[in-house]
C-alpha positions as MATLAB code, in Angstrom:
seq = 'MFGRRPRWTNWSGAVRCTPQQILRPASIDALIAVVRETAARQGKLRVVGSGHSFSAVAATDATMVSLSQLRGIAELDREGRSATVLAGTPIHILGDLLAEHGLALSNQGDIDAQAIAGAVSTGTHGTGAGFGCLSTQVTGLTLVTASGELLYCSATREPDIFKAAQVSLGSLGALARVRLQLEPSYVLRDVRKNMSFETCLAEFEDNCRRHRHYEFWWFPYSDQVATKALDAVQEPARPRSLFKRVLVDKVLETGVFWTISEAVRRVPSLSRGVARFSSGMMAEGEYTDYSHRVFPSPRDVRFNEMEYAVPVERGGDCLRELRAFIEHSKVRVHFPLEYRVVAGDDIWLSPFYQRDSAVISVHMYAGMPFAEYFAGCEAIFRNHRGRPHWGKMHNLGARELQDMYPMWDRFHAVRRQLDPAGLFKNDHLTHIFGA';
ca = [
     126.872   82.864   63.968;
     125.688   84.518   67.171;
     122.356   83.416   68.605;
     119.589   85.851   69.384;
     119.394   87.118   72.936;
     116.413   85.866   74.942;
     113.508   88.163   75.616;
     111.797   88.506   78.966;
     108.604   90.284   80.002;
     106.913   90.641   83.348;
     103.367   89.417   84.004;
     101.653   92.594   82.799;
     103.849   92.952   79.714;
     104.901   96.525   80.606;
     108.481   95.590   81.592;
     110.607   94.064   78.858;
     114.297   93.289   78.608;
     116.782   91.235   76.611;
     119.227   89.555   79.008;
     122.496   88.186   77.742;
     121.312   84.835   79.030;
     118.647   83.325   81.257;
     119.971   80.605   83.540;
     117.827   78.178   85.544;
     119.975   76.481   88.177;
     118.441   73.219   89.389;
     120.164   73.179   92.776;
     121.617   75.568   95.328;
     125.108   74.376   94.358;
     124.332   75.331   90.756;
     123.092   78.738   91.942;
     126.349   79.251   93.841;
     128.318   78.335   90.721;
     126.408   80.918   88.647;
     127.074   83.656   91.189;
     130.763   82.803   91.435;
     131.233   82.665   87.678;
     129.469   85.998   87.170;
     131.489   87.652   89.914;
     134.757   86.255   88.527;
     134.189   88.003   85.184;
     132.934   91.166   86.944;
     129.489   90.754   85.457;
     126.023   91.580   86.754;
     123.051   89.371   87.482;
     119.447   89.692   88.592;
     117.392   86.937   90.124;
     113.782   86.548   88.984;
     110.919   84.531   90.414;
     107.550   84.516   88.645;
     107.962   87.988   87.093;
     104.856   89.294   88.852;
     106.395   92.603   89.948;
     105.053   95.564   88.009;
     108.248   97.557   88.527;
     111.522   96.882   86.707;
     113.049   95.343   89.833;
     114.030   92.130   88.002;
     114.882   93.554   84.571;
     118.442   93.269   83.287;
     120.458   93.290   80.085;
     123.099   91.125   81.775;
     122.566   87.654   83.281;
     119.098   86.756   84.511;
     118.846   83.872   86.959;
     115.451   82.210   87.202;
     114.566   80.331   90.380;
     111.899   78.285   88.588;
     113.652   74.961   89.277;
     114.379   75.682   92.944;
     111.057   74.777   94.480;
     109.709   72.603   97.259;
     110.082   72.153  101.014;
     113.664   71.569  102.123;
     112.948   71.037  105.825;
     109.775   70.825  107.877;
     109.186   70.928  111.621;
     105.554   70.012  112.180;
     105.692   70.312  115.962;
     107.463   73.675  115.765;
     105.134   74.750  112.934;
     107.888   75.930  110.629;
     109.286   75.046  107.229;
     112.324   75.906  105.158;
     111.239   76.472  101.576;
     113.337   76.675   98.421;
     113.241   80.241   97.175;
     111.629   79.614   93.794;
     108.555   77.904   95.232;
     105.381   79.628   93.974;
     102.964   80.514   96.765;
     100.113   78.592   95.135;
     102.236   75.431   95.200;
     103.476   76.156   98.726;
      99.907   76.250  100.052;
      99.205   72.734   98.820;
     102.554   71.409  100.063;
     102.010   72.812  103.555;
      98.421   71.541  103.680;
      99.678   67.997  103.198;
     101.400   68.394  106.576;
      98.509   70.178  108.297;
     100.185   73.605  108.149;
      99.453   76.972  106.536;
     100.710   80.525  106.160;
      99.248   82.954  108.693;
      98.364   85.341  105.893;
      98.994   85.896  102.204;
      97.947   88.187   99.392;
      95.124   87.810   96.907;
      97.603   86.838   94.200;
      99.493   83.581   94.751;
     101.495   83.355   91.523;
     104.644   84.888   93.039;
     107.692   82.877   94.026;
     108.259   83.057   97.770;
     111.618   84.810   97.231;
     110.086   87.628   95.207;
     107.128   88.043   97.548;
     109.412   88.315  100.574;
     111.967   90.551   98.869;
     109.377   93.162   97.844;
     107.318   93.237  101.049;
     104.265   91.627   99.471;
     101.296   91.440  101.853;
      97.711   90.474  102.396;
      95.322   92.363  104.623;
      94.281   92.468  108.264;
      94.834   94.932  111.101;
      96.609   92.233  113.093;
      98.846   90.953  110.299;
     102.054   92.289  108.808;
     103.469   91.677  105.356;
     104.642   88.204  104.336;
     108.199   89.043  105.432;
     107.049   89.164  109.078;
     106.411   85.408  108.854;
     110.065   84.838  107.905;
     112.344   83.565  110.697;
     115.454   82.806  108.666;
     116.958   83.428  105.242;
     119.769   81.734  103.346;
     121.547   83.972  100.828;
     124.144   83.283   98.188;
     126.285   86.390   98.598;
     128.332   88.148   95.942;
     131.395   86.199   97.125;
     129.608   82.956   96.286;
     129.195   81.905   99.914;
     126.078   80.671  101.677;
     125.025   82.996  104.494;
     122.238   82.149  106.940;
     120.687   84.979  108.923;
     117.933   85.227  111.520;
     116.891   87.398  114.449;
     119.698   85.839  116.546;
     122.300   85.127  113.860;
     123.548   88.136  111.874;
     120.513   90.163  113.051;
     121.412   93.320  111.101;
     121.727   91.342  107.888;
     118.411   89.636  108.685;
     116.547   92.929  109.155;
     117.976   94.159  105.853;
     117.313   90.900  104.018;
     113.655   90.525  105.048;
     112.820   93.157  102.405;
     115.865   93.709  100.199;
     114.667   93.748   96.561;
     117.242   91.044   95.848;
     120.105   93.492   96.413;
     121.975   91.609   99.160;
     122.369   88.311   97.343;
     120.429   85.518   95.706;
     117.843   84.076   98.074;
     118.203   80.287   98.222;
     115.999   79.255  101.142;
     113.309   80.944  103.242;
     112.352   79.734  106.710;
     108.730   80.477  107.639;
     106.766   80.384  110.872;
     103.421   78.727  110.184;
     100.028   77.910  111.704;
      98.017   74.687  111.827;
      95.753   74.432  108.799;
      92.573   76.460  109.249;
      89.315   77.130  107.481;
      88.198   80.640  106.503;
      84.700   81.905  105.855;
      84.653   84.324  102.917;
      81.734   86.776  102.986;
      81.184   89.259  100.149;
      78.819   92.230  100.531;
      78.209   95.405   98.565;
      77.524   98.774  100.185;
      77.797  102.491   99.542;
      81.192  104.216   99.460;
      80.680  106.456  102.501;
      78.955  103.764  104.557;
      81.911  101.483  103.969;
      84.423  104.111  105.077;
      82.341  105.011  108.122;
      82.180  101.366  109.212;
      85.623  100.318  108.039;
      87.527  100.642  111.317;
      84.865   98.704  113.185;
      84.815   95.986  110.531;
      88.603   95.692  110.708;
      88.265   94.997  114.437;
      85.424   92.508  113.945;
      87.024   90.472  111.170;
      90.347   88.710  110.858;
      90.735   90.185  107.359;
      88.675   92.945  105.777;
      89.067   94.907  102.534;
      87.066   96.480   99.737;
      87.155   97.543   96.092;
      85.686  100.759   94.709;
      84.938  101.163   91.026;
      85.477  104.725   89.728;
      82.374  106.777   88.899;
      80.168  104.584   91.097;
      78.911  104.966   94.657;
      79.207  101.275   95.449;
      82.015   99.206   96.930;
      82.461   95.446   97.140;
      83.673   94.232  100.545;
      85.433   91.004  101.485;
      85.545   89.705  105.072;
      87.502   86.596  106.074;
      87.235   84.873  109.444;
      88.610   81.619  110.799;
      85.833   79.154  111.660;
      85.746   75.842  113.479;
      83.685   74.034  110.899;
      84.254   71.843  107.848;
      85.216   73.420  104.570;
      82.267   74.009  102.272;
      83.887   75.248   99.067;
      81.975   76.778   96.230;
      80.557   74.359   93.723;
      82.327   73.869   90.420;
      79.420   75.659   88.732;
      79.827   78.765   90.915;
      83.613   78.790   90.502;
      83.289   78.628   86.739;
      80.437   81.144   86.602;
      82.039   83.771   88.859;
      85.775   83.269   88.285;
      85.894   82.276   84.648;
      82.724   83.601   83.031;
      82.074   86.877   84.906;
      85.388   88.017   86.441;
      87.532   86.758   83.577;
      85.500   86.300   80.401;
      83.022   89.158   80.662;
      85.427   91.572   82.325;
      88.148   90.841   79.750;
      85.685   91.421   76.925;
      84.502   94.767   78.240;
      88.085   95.750   79.088;
      89.077   95.149   75.485;
      86.157   97.325   74.431;
      87.395  100.120   76.722;
      90.932   99.776   75.399;
      89.637  100.337   71.885;
      87.112  103.023   72.861;
      88.388  104.679   76.088;
      85.321  106.932   76.345;
      83.410  103.818   77.463;
      85.377  103.657   80.715;
      82.921  105.595   82.912;
      79.915  103.473   81.899;
      81.906  100.247   82.119;
      83.154  101.106   85.621;
      79.589  101.674   86.792;
      78.415   98.492   85.076;
      81.263   96.497   86.620;
      80.414   97.710   90.113;
      77.008   96.096   89.685;
      78.552   92.802   88.587;
      80.215   92.133   91.960;
      78.521   89.065   93.392;
      77.539   88.788   97.045;
      77.658   85.497   98.926;
      79.764   83.360  101.228;
      81.594   80.059  101.411;
      84.197   78.320  103.580;
      87.402   76.568  102.567;
      90.992   76.084  103.660;
      92.922   79.345  103.906;
      95.270   78.790  100.971;
      92.234   78.345   98.703;
      90.355   81.368  100.060;
      93.046   84.062  100.145;
      93.818   84.151   96.381;
      91.476   85.550   93.761;
      91.622   84.875   90.012;
      93.770   87.409   88.179;
      93.474   86.354   84.550;
      92.691   89.851   83.197;
      96.063   91.585   83.078;
      96.733   95.094   84.317;
      99.393   97.477   85.594;
      99.371   98.612   89.186;
     100.605  101.303   91.551;
     100.228  100.856   95.293;
     101.095  103.043   98.270;
     100.907  102.481  102.023;
      99.772  105.590  103.899;
      99.425  105.975  107.687;
      96.210  104.190  108.609;
      94.607  107.309  110.068;
      94.978  109.086  106.701;
      93.610  106.307  104.527;
      90.016  107.473  104.219;
      90.937  111.046  103.335;
      93.480  109.804  100.813;
      90.884  107.619   99.101;
      88.386  110.488   98.968;
      91.027  112.691   97.296;
      91.730  109.956   94.766;
      88.021  109.735   94.008;
      87.789  113.513   93.534;
      90.864  113.512   91.279;
      89.467  110.750   89.058;
      86.082  112.406   88.702;
      87.397  115.964   88.264;
      90.030  114.916   85.712;
      87.626  112.513   83.973;
      90.299  109.796   84.044;
      89.524  107.063   81.585;
      89.781  104.096   83.927;
      87.383  101.267   84.667;
      89.500   99.072   86.968;
      88.712   99.302   90.692;
      90.814  100.759   93.489;
      91.608   98.296   96.285;
      91.738   99.348   99.959;
      93.330   97.263  102.727;
      95.096   97.613  106.066;
      98.424   96.063  107.096;
     100.041   96.044  110.545;
     103.311   97.849  111.155;
     106.604   96.012  111.573;
     110.310   96.555  112.324;
     111.755   95.560  108.934;
     114.102   98.242  107.666;
     112.796   98.662  104.092;
     109.254   97.504  104.703;
     106.675  100.068  103.556;
     105.013   99.354  106.929;
     108.068  100.147  109.038;
     106.891  101.395  112.455;
     103.370  102.268  111.347;
     100.056  100.570  110.697;
      99.042  101.410  107.156;
      96.104  101.766  104.827;
      97.182  100.299  101.510;
      95.561  101.686   98.366;
      96.098  100.145   94.945;
      95.218  101.709   91.593;
      95.073   99.687   88.384;
      94.922  100.201   84.643;
      94.088   97.533   82.105;
      97.188   96.253   80.299;
      97.629   98.010   76.967;
      95.964  101.252   78.107;
      97.999  104.381   78.964;
      98.575  104.687   82.692;
     101.381  107.237   83.214;
      99.209  110.348   83.677;
      96.694  108.569   85.900;
      99.375  107.003   88.097;
     101.280  110.295   88.365;
      98.167  112.071   89.600;
      97.490  109.347   92.157;
     101.121  109.341   93.247;
     101.010  113.044   94.052;
      98.061  112.389   96.366;
      99.757  109.376   97.969;
     102.864  111.410   98.658;
     100.814  114.221  100.160;
      99.602  111.651  102.686;
     103.128  110.427  103.528;
     102.722  107.270  101.463;
     105.447  104.733  100.790;
     105.363  102.775   97.517;
     105.153   99.003   97.224;
     108.575   97.895   95.957;
     107.131   95.485   93.420;
     104.700   97.941   91.869;
     105.014  101.022   89.729;
     106.202  104.317   91.183;
     108.343  107.231   90.040;
     110.496  107.877   93.106;
     114.287  107.878   93.274;
     116.819  107.629   96.070;
     116.468  111.294   97.046;
     112.767  110.940   97.870;
     112.927  107.404   99.259;
     115.728  107.907  101.748;
     113.598  110.383  103.697;
     110.830  107.786  104.086;
     112.926  105.121  105.809;
     114.678  105.824  109.133;
     116.946  102.785  108.650;
     117.915  103.675  105.076;
     121.602  104.248  105.834;
     121.935  101.076  107.926;
     120.330   99.045  105.143;
     122.771  100.358  102.569;
     125.718   99.795  104.874;
     124.743   96.105  104.930;
     124.215   96.117  101.158;
     127.653   97.582  100.479;
     129.192   95.124  102.940;
     127.675   92.095  101.183;
     127.873   93.345   97.579;
     130.613   95.990   97.336;
     130.922   95.701   93.542;
     127.178   95.876   92.861;
     126.910   92.397   91.365;
     123.158   92.299   92.084;
     122.298   95.847   90.975;
     120.433   96.821   87.819;
     119.323  100.170   86.428;
     116.172  100.174   88.542;
     118.052   99.598   91.802;
     120.622  102.209   90.855;
     117.780  104.702   90.392;
     115.978  103.966   93.659;
     119.051  103.252   95.817;
     121.607  105.644   94.341;
     125.287  104.720   94.465;
];
């Protein structure tokens, strides 16, 4: 009797698939064996980390390889401030591991559930005019190629492969190890303030210069934004009390917001009032703590997300158009839009390739229809020369994407060199990459 095929869903629940099998190699040698066996029978495989991508980048009906057992620090150079990390290591675990050695990431996003391999492969980022995406902190990568061989690449060793592999969507091979350049552990002061929409935009550039990290959230149908400024300080950590963490993170941002989100899902006409109410719930205040505890925010209320990076000089106009579209179309949405800046880089498939960017994220509560809303936002993003985040929802194919990336052809030359039979491709990659 044949067993039932396993089922897999991403974090938001919008992407579902039934792989033939889900394998969890416990060592790099075991990962190599899986790749070799799959290649020998001319099969296909996709590697998955935490499943936090909103796109179908990890979905497959063939073999799924989870990196969940490949975690931890493989090598550490405290004096050189670098570490080689096993690819399945979740970022929230990595922060604690590095802190034990007095080290930290230079920057990270406000979600830390991702495995380091997935975060690097999709160009995941934090915020800050002086900081690039997480992949810019990578100094070396070890891949298991389609031939079942280990390949190490860096800026000086296989440099073309390295530039392709820094953001590759898992299409060049299975990431086994990631080498990261780090900083000594540091304390950040987190300051939250609320202000009007236009005041925030008028002062945004200046605030980006004044603060190490600066971003804001705008709730639709309101005139108020919630800002977040982070700065390194030479003082002891003074974390929030347990009472404040529970009150803000668990009671307000999770419990209350989940409850009202469920109400909106059942009665979508409530969305406008709930959005305005939610904008007034955003607490002001400040605290200090070690960076890996300050960067992430609780994300217990699930949602779907689209995100585009537009040239930084077009960010404000793009956001104003999004606001006008939402209000004119009476979109039933109560989740906020997030606005950040990310520094440009030289990584071939990075959304920030050769340009500083304003990054705008739109969200819809999980279980609510999002296609029409996201399509309307996407049209505005594209009008402002936006590039989509590879791990989030978008509707573009190879024809549109190839015009956005000057190094598109060189990337795919490397991809075809390393994986000529398409061992690591799935339907999603076929759609966005073409042949």
